[in-house]
XYZ file of C-alpha atoms in Angstrom:
620
model
C -0.376 -0.108 0.005
C 0.852 4.056 -0.797
C -0.559 7.252 0.243
C -1.380 9.529 -2.195
C 1.275 11.568 -3.559
C 1.802 15.326 -2.672
C 2.429 16.564 -6.235
C 1.781 15.373 -9.503
C 4.698 13.638 -11.417
C 6.253 15.038 -14.282
C 6.142 13.481 -17.236
C 9.404 11.201 -18.513
C 10.774 12.350 -22.162
C 9.165 10.383 -24.130
C 5.558 11.414 -22.506
C 5.284 8.480 -20.730
C 4.124 9.397 -17.259
C 7.221 7.559 -14.736
C 6.083 5.270 -11.797
C 5.665 6.804 -8.765
C 8.205 6.383 -6.023
C 6.460 6.391 -2.664
C 7.145 5.547 0.447
C 5.314 2.309 1.149
C 3.282 0.872 4.325
C 2.702 -2.491 5.337
C 0.788 -4.938 2.603
C -2.244 -6.315 1.212
C -3.571 -9.965 -0.700
C -5.979 -9.687 -3.224
C -8.698 -10.984 -1.832
C -8.389 -8.778 1.266
C -8.634 -5.647 -1.434
C -11.675 -6.554 -1.753
C -13.553 -8.051 1.228
C -11.424 -5.964 4.262
C -9.053 -4.199 3.136
C -11.616 -1.962 0.059
C -11.976 1.662 0.174
C -13.365 3.551 2.566
C -11.717 0.805 5.451
C -9.330 0.975 7.743
C -6.111 -0.499 7.841
C -3.849 -0.310 11.409
C 0.643 -1.087 9.426
C 2.620 -1.163 12.032
C 1.727 1.201 15.018
C 0.010 3.514 12.143
C -3.341 3.859 11.242
C -4.984 4.420 7.594
C -7.674 4.873 5.308
C -8.249 3.060 2.042
C -8.328 5.802 -1.164
C -11.339 5.688 -3.346
C -10.506 4.347 -6.956
C -10.437 8.216 -8.710
C -7.406 8.536 -11.533
C -6.998 4.010 -10.271
C -7.561 3.579 -13.258
C -4.850 5.692 -14.859
C -2.351 4.567 -11.228
C -2.361 1.687 -11.442
C -0.405 -0.336 -13.881
C -2.248 -3.107 -16.450
C -0.049 -5.961 -15.992
C -0.161 -5.636 -11.502
C -4.086 -5.086 -11.737
C -5.536 -6.791 -15.788
C -8.874 -6.338 -16.784
C -11.410 -8.922 -16.424
C -14.722 -9.415 -17.658
C -17.726 -11.308 -16.107
C -20.680 -9.758 -19.048
C -23.770 -11.555 -15.961
C -22.191 -8.960 -13.108
C -20.897 -5.983 -15.409
C -24.596 -5.312 -16.915
C -25.856 -6.161 -12.624
C -23.601 -3.366 -11.795
C -23.924 -1.164 -14.726
C -20.447 -1.169 -15.323
C -18.411 -2.053 -18.032
C -15.264 -4.538 -16.628
C -13.263 -5.061 -13.812
C -10.091 -5.158 -12.530
C -8.425 -7.103 -10.412
C -6.732 -5.149 -7.754
C -2.085 -4.698 -7.961
C -0.386 -6.935 -5.853
C 1.474 -5.568 -2.775
C 4.629 -7.631 -3.328
C 8.111 -6.671 -3.412
C 8.260 -6.100 -7.148
C 4.765 -4.737 -8.215
C 5.311 -1.119 -8.894
C 2.248 0.123 -7.750
C -0.127 -0.705 -4.730
C -3.539 0.382 -2.914
C -3.460 3.990 -2.019
C -3.607 5.046 1.545
C -4.262 8.547 3.257
C -3.123 8.877 6.520
C -6.946 8.448 9.081
C -7.365 9.280 11.540
C -5.315 12.659 11.885
C -5.193 12.840 15.967
C -2.968 11.116 17.702
C -1.092 11.116 20.931
C 2.632 10.751 22.352
C 2.642 8.254 25.527
C 5.017 9.989 27.201
C 4.361 13.946 26.846
C -0.053 12.426 27.053
C -0.522 15.241 24.208
C -3.387 15.166 21.974
C -3.139 16.664 18.788
C -3.347 16.284 14.499
C -0.278 14.261 14.019
C 1.431 17.319 11.476
C 1.047 18.739 14.659
C 4.659 16.744 16.615
C 6.571 17.700 14.211
C 7.621 14.376 13.098
C 10.565 13.588 10.367
C 9.139 12.698 7.265
C 8.256 9.717 6.453
C 8.164 8.864 11.191
C 4.973 9.165 13.052
C 6.894 9.555 16.561
C 6.679 12.789 18.976
C 8.794 15.555 17.798
C 9.757 16.017 21.498
C 10.094 12.862 22.912
C 10.738 11.158 19.658
C 8.699 8.413 20.757
C 5.844 6.548 18.306
C 2.449 8.133 18.317
C -0.714 6.672 18.780
C -3.420 6.681 16.030
C -6.912 8.022 18.252
C -8.808 4.520 18.820
C -12.365 6.758 18.251
C -13.273 7.787 15.161
C -17.642 8.357 14.544
C -19.198 7.647 11.652
C -22.686 7.725 10.673
C -25.278 5.515 8.486
C -24.455 7.588 5.486
C -21.546 6.519 5.403
C -19.432 10.059 6.535
C -16.640 9.026 8.531
C -14.352 11.645 10.385
C -12.560 12.264 14.062
C -13.702 11.770 17.662
C -14.221 15.512 18.702
C -12.401 15.059 21.984
C -12.171 19.069 22.206
C -15.618 19.077 22.479
C -15.887 16.278 24.308
C -14.496 17.695 27.430
C -15.537 21.308 27.647
C -19.014 19.653 27.076
C -19.682 21.080 31.050
C -17.581 24.327 30.572
C -20.496 25.771 28.304
C -18.979 26.455 25.095
C -21.417 23.879 23.076
C -20.385 23.616 19.701
C -18.042 26.777 19.168
C -14.716 26.101 17.101
C -12.602 23.137 18.821
C -9.558 24.936 20.336
C -10.683 28.381 20.797
C -9.650 28.087 24.620
C -5.901 27.900 23.916
C -5.068 24.242 25.911
C -3.631 21.752 24.234
C -5.317 18.841 24.803
C -3.989 15.428 26.836
C -5.097 12.124 26.843
C -3.622 9.113 29.454
C -4.650 6.426 31.493
C -4.743 5.802 35.082
C -4.629 2.310 34.538
C -6.875 0.996 36.759
C -8.625 -1.129 34.075
C -9.293 -1.152 30.955
C -12.697 0.386 30.634
C -13.719 3.897 29.276
C -14.014 5.583 32.330
C -9.545 4.902 32.798
C -9.101 7.155 30.034
C -9.029 10.000 30.269
C -9.166 12.936 28.763
C -8.195 16.795 29.816
C -6.880 20.568 28.330
C -4.056 22.985 29.570
C -6.845 25.162 30.362
C -7.966 23.957 33.264
C -11.687 22.447 32.719
C -12.251 19.242 34.300
C -10.707 16.441 32.727
C -13.141 13.869 32.343
C -13.274 10.165 31.291
C -14.791 8.111 27.613
C -17.418 6.599 29.943
C -20.520 7.273 27.705
C -18.693 7.884 24.798
C -20.334 5.666 23.366
C -24.043 5.815 24.119
C -26.065 6.478 21.041
C -27.355 9.942 21.961
C -23.861 10.917 23.051
C -22.596 13.127 19.978
C -26.613 14.406 19.980
C -26.150 15.645 23.593
C -23.044 17.761 22.225
C -24.951 19.363 19.741
C -22.971 17.846 16.873
C -24.327 16.839 13.757
C -22.434 14.702 10.864
C -20.319 17.092 8.748
C -20.503 14.978 5.148
C -16.438 14.406 5.273
C -14.891 11.506 3.616
C -10.801 11.812 4.108
C -10.895 8.607 1.788
C -11.391 11.248 -1.241
C -8.912 13.237 0.116
C -9.206 16.846 1.669
C -9.713 18.218 -1.999
C -13.693 16.153 -1.709
C -16.163 18.582 -0.164
C -17.848 18.042 2.128
C -21.695 16.368 2.212
C -24.936 17.945 3.172
C -25.874 15.692 5.601
C -27.128 15.957 9.548
C -26.730 12.456 10.473
C -26.477 12.297 14.380
C -22.641 10.274 14.110
C -22.069 7.102 15.920
C -18.321 6.804 18.665
C -16.952 3.723 17.194
C -13.807 1.621 17.631
C -10.842 2.532 15.255
C -11.246 -1.607 14.377
C -14.814 -2.164 14.565
C -16.398 -3.914 12.076
C -19.569 -2.039 12.029
C -16.640 0.985 10.821
C -17.063 -0.552 7.641
C -18.731 -3.084 5.214
C -18.265 -4.967 1.828
C -21.163 -5.035 0.304
C -19.843 -7.390 -2.489
C -22.082 -9.382 -5.919
C -20.365 -12.196 -7.265
C -21.791 -14.117 -10.341
C -20.499 -17.545 -11.631
C -19.784 -17.961 -15.215
C -22.028 -19.833 -17.353
C -22.745 -20.884 -20.584
C -22.451 -18.581 -23.097
C -20.581 -16.060 -21.292
C -17.827 -18.549 -19.566
C -15.812 -18.994 -23.041
C -14.255 -15.734 -22.835
C -14.926 -15.083 -27.346
C -16.912 -12.612 -25.834
C -14.757 -9.832 -23.920
C -12.960 -7.718 -26.835
C -17.230 -6.652 -26.844
C -17.395 -5.082 -23.476
C -17.357 -1.401 -23.606
C -19.983 -2.057 -26.688
C -22.793 -4.448 -25.200
C -25.491 -1.567 -23.722
C -24.757 -0.302 -27.795
C -25.496 -3.879 -29.112
C -28.285 -4.133 -26.965
C -30.231 -0.658 -27.690
C -29.923 -1.763 -31.247
C -32.833 -2.628 -33.659
C -32.154 -6.394 -35.517
C -29.208 -7.987 -37.289
C -28.205 -5.547 -39.844
C -27.989 -1.922 -37.497
C -25.910 -4.435 -34.912
C -23.402 -5.493 -38.193
C -23.253 -2.186 -39.491
C -22.039 -1.109 -36.237
C -19.398 -3.897 -35.458
C -18.086 -2.976 -38.966
C -17.857 0.471 -37.528
C -16.627 -0.265 -33.749
C -13.993 -2.979 -35.722
C -12.210 -1.860 -38.523
C -10.239 -4.448 -39.403
C -13.204 -6.841 -38.710
C -15.300 -7.987 -35.981
C -13.347 -10.504 -33.713
C -16.875 -12.115 -32.698
C -19.296 -13.370 -35.288
C -22.592 -11.732 -35.923
C -23.561 -14.831 -35.492
C -22.497 -15.394 -31.793
C -23.531 -11.859 -31.314
C -26.758 -12.612 -32.248
C -26.994 -15.255 -29.814
C -25.146 -13.499 -26.410
C -27.811 -10.806 -27.071
C -31.075 -13.359 -26.610
C -29.488 -15.132 -23.914
C -29.006 -11.305 -21.925
C -32.494 -10.793 -22.762
C -32.998 -14.482 -21.412
C -32.314 -13.266 -18.036
C -34.308 -9.676 -17.912
C -36.882 -10.068 -14.886
C -40.432 -11.409 -16.071
C -43.345 -8.906 -15.764
C -40.686 -6.200 -14.605
C -41.487 -2.862 -16.329
C -39.130 -1.172 -13.779
C -37.035 -4.199 -12.153
C -34.946 -3.624 -8.865
C -31.607 -4.640 -7.876
C -32.971 -7.548 -6.038
C -35.304 -8.269 -9.426
C -32.783 -8.338 -11.393
C -29.556 -10.064 -9.127
C -32.742 -12.833 -8.772
C -33.153 -13.232 -12.356
C -29.293 -13.823 -12.375
C -29.332 -16.589 -10.236
C -32.081 -18.176 -11.624
C -30.514 -18.473 -14.843
C -27.203 -19.990 -13.156
C -29.733 -22.546 -11.357
C -30.916 -23.605 -14.376
C -27.450 -23.842 -16.462
C -26.539 -25.584 -13.352
C -30.016 -28.583 -13.346
C -29.221 -29.097 -17.155
C -25.155 -29.091 -17.409
C -23.663 -29.006 -20.339
C -22.615 -32.029 -22.201
C -18.479 -31.878 -24.577
C -20.175 -30.951 -27.955
C -20.970 -26.906 -25.831
C -16.950 -26.780 -24.466
C -14.452 -25.069 -26.400
C -10.707 -25.522 -24.455
C -11.266 -21.743 -23.262
C -14.364 -23.383 -21.829
C -15.031 -22.201 -18.180
C -18.179 -24.027 -16.314
C -17.988 -27.913 -16.340
C -20.872 -29.796 -15.075
C -21.501 -33.256 -16.189
C -24.096 -35.618 -14.707
C -22.295 -38.410 -12.315
C -21.465 -42.019 -13.435
C -23.164 -43.631 -10.815
C -27.174 -44.479 -10.763
C -28.383 -41.591 -8.850
C -31.766 -42.779 -7.686
C -29.712 -44.005 -4.447
C -30.454 -40.600 -3.412
C -33.914 -40.158 -3.680
C -34.795 -42.027 0.192
C -33.294 -38.911 1.470
C -35.265 -36.382 -1.281
C -32.219 -35.842 -2.766
C -31.831 -35.600 -6.658
C -30.036 -34.044 -9.558
C -26.709 -34.227 -8.044
C -24.442 -32.947 -10.799
C -20.618 -32.555 -10.493
C -19.099 -29.251 -11.488
C -15.642 -30.346 -12.755
C -14.900 -26.580 -14.046
C -15.784 -23.009 -12.836
C -14.980 -19.186 -12.592
C -16.374 -17.265 -9.867
C -16.426 -12.845 -10.243
C -16.645 -11.489 -6.400
C -16.795 -7.764 -7.154
C -17.109 -4.929 -3.830
C -19.967 -2.742 -5.374
C -19.468 0.017 -2.471
C -19.975 -0.475 1.376
C -22.072 0.766 4.074
C -21.091 1.907 7.944
C -22.776 0.989 10.953
C -25.664 -0.990 8.896
C -25.187 -4.125 7.688
C -25.014 -4.641 3.940
C -28.113 -7.107 4.254
C -30.010 -4.163 5.694
C -29.875 -1.039 3.760
C -31.013 0.273 0.440
C -29.129 1.243 -2.190
C -28.961 4.981 -1.427
C -27.526 3.897 1.793
C -25.114 2.032 -0.052
C -21.207 4.448 -0.294
C -19.459 4.497 -4.391
C -16.089 3.708 -4.366
C -15.169 6.858 -6.420
C -16.875 10.876 -6.573
C -17.068 10.206 -10.245
C -18.576 7.850 -11.898
C -16.467 4.305 -12.777
C -16.891 2.456 -15.827
C -15.310 -0.649 -13.881
C -15.044 -2.380 -9.980
C -13.009 -3.385 -8.329
C -12.895 -7.772 -8.659
C -11.195 -11.123 -7.567
C -12.003 -13.976 -9.639
C -12.140 -17.449 -7.835
C -11.617 -21.069 -10.066
C -12.061 -24.019 -8.479
C -15.021 -27.304 -8.954
C -18.271 -28.158 -6.861
C -20.812 -30.477 -5.822
C -24.813 -29.190 -6.652
C -27.288 -30.877 -5.401
C -30.766 -30.565 -4.793
C -33.754 -31.051 -2.778
C -36.697 -33.697 -4.553
C -39.861 -31.003 -5.007
C -42.464 -33.177 -3.750
C -41.335 -34.155 -0.522
C -40.397 -30.601 0.056
C -43.359 -28.915 -0.455
C -45.225 -31.704 1.786
C -42.738 -30.795 4.474
C -42.956 -27.320 3.975
C -46.315 -27.078 4.425
C -45.964 -28.708 8.755
C -47.280 -25.941 11.089
C -44.657 -27.166 13.047
C -42.176 -26.883 10.618
C -43.914 -23.001 9.384
C -43.995 -21.482 13.381
C -40.411 -22.825 13.736
C -39.374 -20.285 11.431
C -41.573 -17.261 11.760
C -39.747 -16.613 14.992
C -36.168 -17.075 12.878
C -37.499 -15.060 9.994
C -39.440 -12.181 12.982
C -35.720 -11.899 14.928
C -34.441 -11.801 11.704
C -36.392 -8.811 10.547
C -36.168 -6.915 13.603
C -32.175 -6.462 12.894
C -32.548 -5.569 10.463
C -34.963 -2.732 10.611
C -32.967 -2.109 14.020
C -29.750 -1.668 11.274
C -30.983 0.013 8.897
C -32.445 3.211 10.893
C -35.475 4.342 9.396
C -37.199 0.735 9.419
C -39.652 1.408 6.911
C -36.329 1.480 4.299
C -35.756 -2.107 5.369
C -35.134 -5.304 3.401
C -37.329 -8.052 3.852
C -36.201 -11.238 6.154
C -35.275 -14.199 3.321
C -36.082 -16.837 5.780
C -38.239 -19.210 4.956
C -38.380 -23.071 5.697
C -37.010 -23.683 2.886
C -33.946 -21.698 2.991
C -33.347 -22.250 5.818
C -33.202 -26.045 5.660
C -30.841 -25.391 2.445
C -29.075 -23.064 4.333
C -28.100 -25.480 7.241
C -28.006 -28.004 4.902
C -24.954 -26.724 3.302
C -22.726 -26.115 6.591
C -23.627 -30.243 8.082
C -22.605 -30.849 4.260
C -19.327 -28.325 4.212
C -18.311 -29.241 7.692
C -18.844 -33.392 6.816
C -16.422 -32.795 4.043
C -13.965 -30.439 5.818
C -14.135 -34.236 8.389
C -14.009 -36.502 5.820
C -12.299 -35.554 2.589
C -9.864 -33.393 3.981
C -10.852 -29.948 3.392
C -10.425 -27.025 5.754
C -13.496 -25.476 5.760
C -12.816 -22.600 4.805
C -11.334 -23.401 1.399
C -14.753 -24.601 0.429
C -17.993 -22.555 -0.168
C -21.923 -22.213 -0.355
C -24.242 -20.939 -3.022
C -27.599 -21.269 -2.117
C -31.205 -21.436 -5.210
C -33.514 -21.044 -2.411
C -37.277 -19.088 -3.765
C -40.256 -20.778 -4.954
C -38.873 -21.787 -7.865
C -35.764 -23.177 -6.900
C -34.174 -25.585 -4.122
C -30.347 -26.307 -4.714
C -27.104 -25.649 -3.066
C -23.618 -25.552 -5.044
C -21.043 -26.151 -2.756
C -17.244 -25.522 -4.329
C -13.882 -24.779 -3.487
C -13.416 -20.630 -3.404
C -9.936 -20.376 -3.244
C -7.119 -20.501 -6.226
C -4.233 -22.774 -3.926
C -3.662 -26.436 -3.010
C -7.655 -27.093 -1.913
C -8.730 -25.525 -5.224
C -9.638 -27.291 -8.379
C -7.925 -30.810 -7.769
C -11.217 -33.246 -8.541
C -11.015 -34.427 -4.744
C -14.990 -32.232 -4.473
C -15.870 -33.250 -7.824
C -15.293 -37.418 -6.331
C -17.693 -36.577 -3.174
C -20.321 -35.942 -6.038
C -20.878 -39.250 -7.091
C -23.888 -40.712 -5.595
C -22.848 -43.455 -3.814
C -19.678 -41.206 -1.611
C -23.044 -38.258 -1.725
C -25.545 -41.014 -0.293
C -23.120 -42.253 2.264
C -21.593 -38.384 2.940
C -25.264 -37.230 3.843
C -26.126 -40.112 5.560
C -23.578 -39.071 7.901
C -24.115 -35.455 8.113
C -27.741 -35.993 9.125
C -26.313 -38.411 12.320
C -23.546 -35.824 13.055
C -26.002 -33.459 13.090
C -27.980 -35.415 15.823
C -25.695 -34.569 18.636
C -23.809 -31.773 19.920
C -21.293 -31.236 22.039
C -23.393 -28.131 23.983
C -26.786 -30.567 23.336
C -29.518 -29.896 25.605
C -28.301 -26.435 25.956
C -28.003 -26.158 22.091
C -31.438 -27.686 19.999
C -33.797 -26.889 22.784
C -32.534 -23.282 22.844
C -35.440 -20.751 22.221
C -33.232 -17.612 20.080
C -29.151 -17.830 19.565
C -27.193 -16.437 16.883
C -26.644 -12.164 16.531
C -30.452 -11.022 17.791
C -32.104 -14.975 18.073
C -31.827 -14.885 14.178
C -30.683 -19.317 15.414
C -32.430 -21.369 17.088
C -30.371 -25.433 17.285
C -27.267 -23.483 15.668
C -23.629 -22.952 17.572
C -20.095 -22.876 16.663
C -20.185 -26.481 18.175
C -22.454 -27.859 14.885
C -23.146 -26.405 12.255
C -21.896 -22.929 12.359
C -18.706 -22.340 9.531
C -15.842 -19.797 9.018
C -17.680 -16.454 7.895
C -16.512 -16.597 4.583
C -17.978 -19.829 4.144
C -21.627 -18.585 4.539
C -23.328 -16.415 2.062
C -25.122 -14.937 5.633
C -22.787 -14.081 7.482
C -23.638 -17.860 9.879
C -27.719 -16.602 10.699
C -30.436 -17.986 9.782
C -29.366 -22.046 10.979
C -31.180 -24.733 12.296
C -30.370 -27.714 12.595
C -33.572 -29.523 13.878
C -35.525 -28.731 10.683
C -32.996 -31.460 9.835
C -32.631 -34.040 12.785
C -35.948 -32.926 14.419
C -35.782 -32.307 17.746
C -36.519 -34.297 20.893
C -40.136 -33.255 22.000
C -40.873 -33.547 17.894
C -38.160 -36.142 15.472
C -40.238 -35.895 12.562
C -40.028 -32.193 12.457
C -36.539 -32.091 10.390
C -36.371 -32.983 7.013
C -34.404 -36.283 7.099
C -35.571 -37.663 10.125
C -36.811 -40.985 7.697
C -32.913 -41.077 7.380
C -32.579 -41.256 11.458
C -35.219 -44.558 11.588
C -32.294 -46.579 9.691
């Protein structure tokens, strides 16, 4: 990672812009630049703290050989961009990396206890030490943020002077110097003491995390966006900010969207047309498209007109049915529906080219052995490619509980691309028998149990959304909770029996009134990636043993009877019979942050053993 330069570079003699020679501060992996340290997030490097800069101008300073373009038309169309780019790698040979800016600016000296802006300590260039004491400075532990995505310094001056009647007047007008020290009596906020040399009484940080703490000071959000630099104008906001720990997960949450590369987009032949699909889609008929291709490509189109027409037809098939102005959620569901159709159908050898990135085949074994379990349609996904893109980010609110207006864009200007990563791997796809599933869903006991999860989750969504009327609807249904829990117990089983680390496997759920499927696939491209071991587990004979073993394993938890008899568990009571000793997984493996889980829907409860979908498995 590198901080932004203080001035513009001069072009070389050949007109090319030379690589920046900037001070390097730590390193992050490409995947972390999407999931953990994306635009607007705070990253700690040694004893310093930075905020990752926005993407304005990144298309120019990200070198094409270190941050190549990647294409996934279905996802690009959903997100309204032309292409994606891999974040630059942060290794010893890279010429550039993620740009960062120092934040928070308020620092304290552990020796003299001064609390002031970093520049006021007169640190030597490139270092973060107190100019008087020559000890490392400590970045402020506290920041403030609002649900509009803004981020700012904690108002220490207002906090310490709140009893002196200064109100919201200009900070620093008293002429004193702020001091920060710890009493050492405990690790609580009461032991963190702030004072000012003007003579006001010393106060602790206790109470600063109350929802109304800053509102009581008469402070409103100033609309600052430090990740865009000091030149970015502050936005009109007016929301009441909240105090947060600098390392809190509430400071930054990524909004990630992903798609599988499926035919006819999965062989890369359509990539040269990535910048022109919107134009071609708006043309009327084959003759106009032919003329447009001749204008765009003077030396001839790299894609034959017949393939272009077929691709446009495939794109229109993903348009949501019956929607004049489809929302983002409608379009995302349509994308998932098309993936579900392709996973069910597979692709035979006649459809493949050498560059094909999606190979999905029917197992050789007899799948009827799975029918007594209520499982059908297993498919071996021998090759797949997933593209995960960072669409935006949120603060304070969970991404699943917000609407699009509350998402913070990655740049101040309109972007025609987004940062993304691609995963190549393999997987196993299976479905539940629709007739048996519908019969199970009609059970009053099942519906009542899932309604408790749905109600709790809806309450959490409304609390996190700020405005309850804008909260998203909870997706918890009997079908969804069952599929989600089943995916978790299968991942756990394969991690134990097949040698896969649980964190290297990932679920992809297909659950609505028309879908009832699970794709479990390798989520990394390292040694646990695409080696064929997971695909081998999808053969009916092996899958039959795995499901039976997973169900029997889910019957018992080391935390029982507390776990299975729990009235509510997890965040806000969004789980029932689920804990870290039975079905919870590493966060990287779960699409839903380990919520909406209940293994009782698989194995039943001691009071009602037939509640579980797989209760018949336990009888044999």
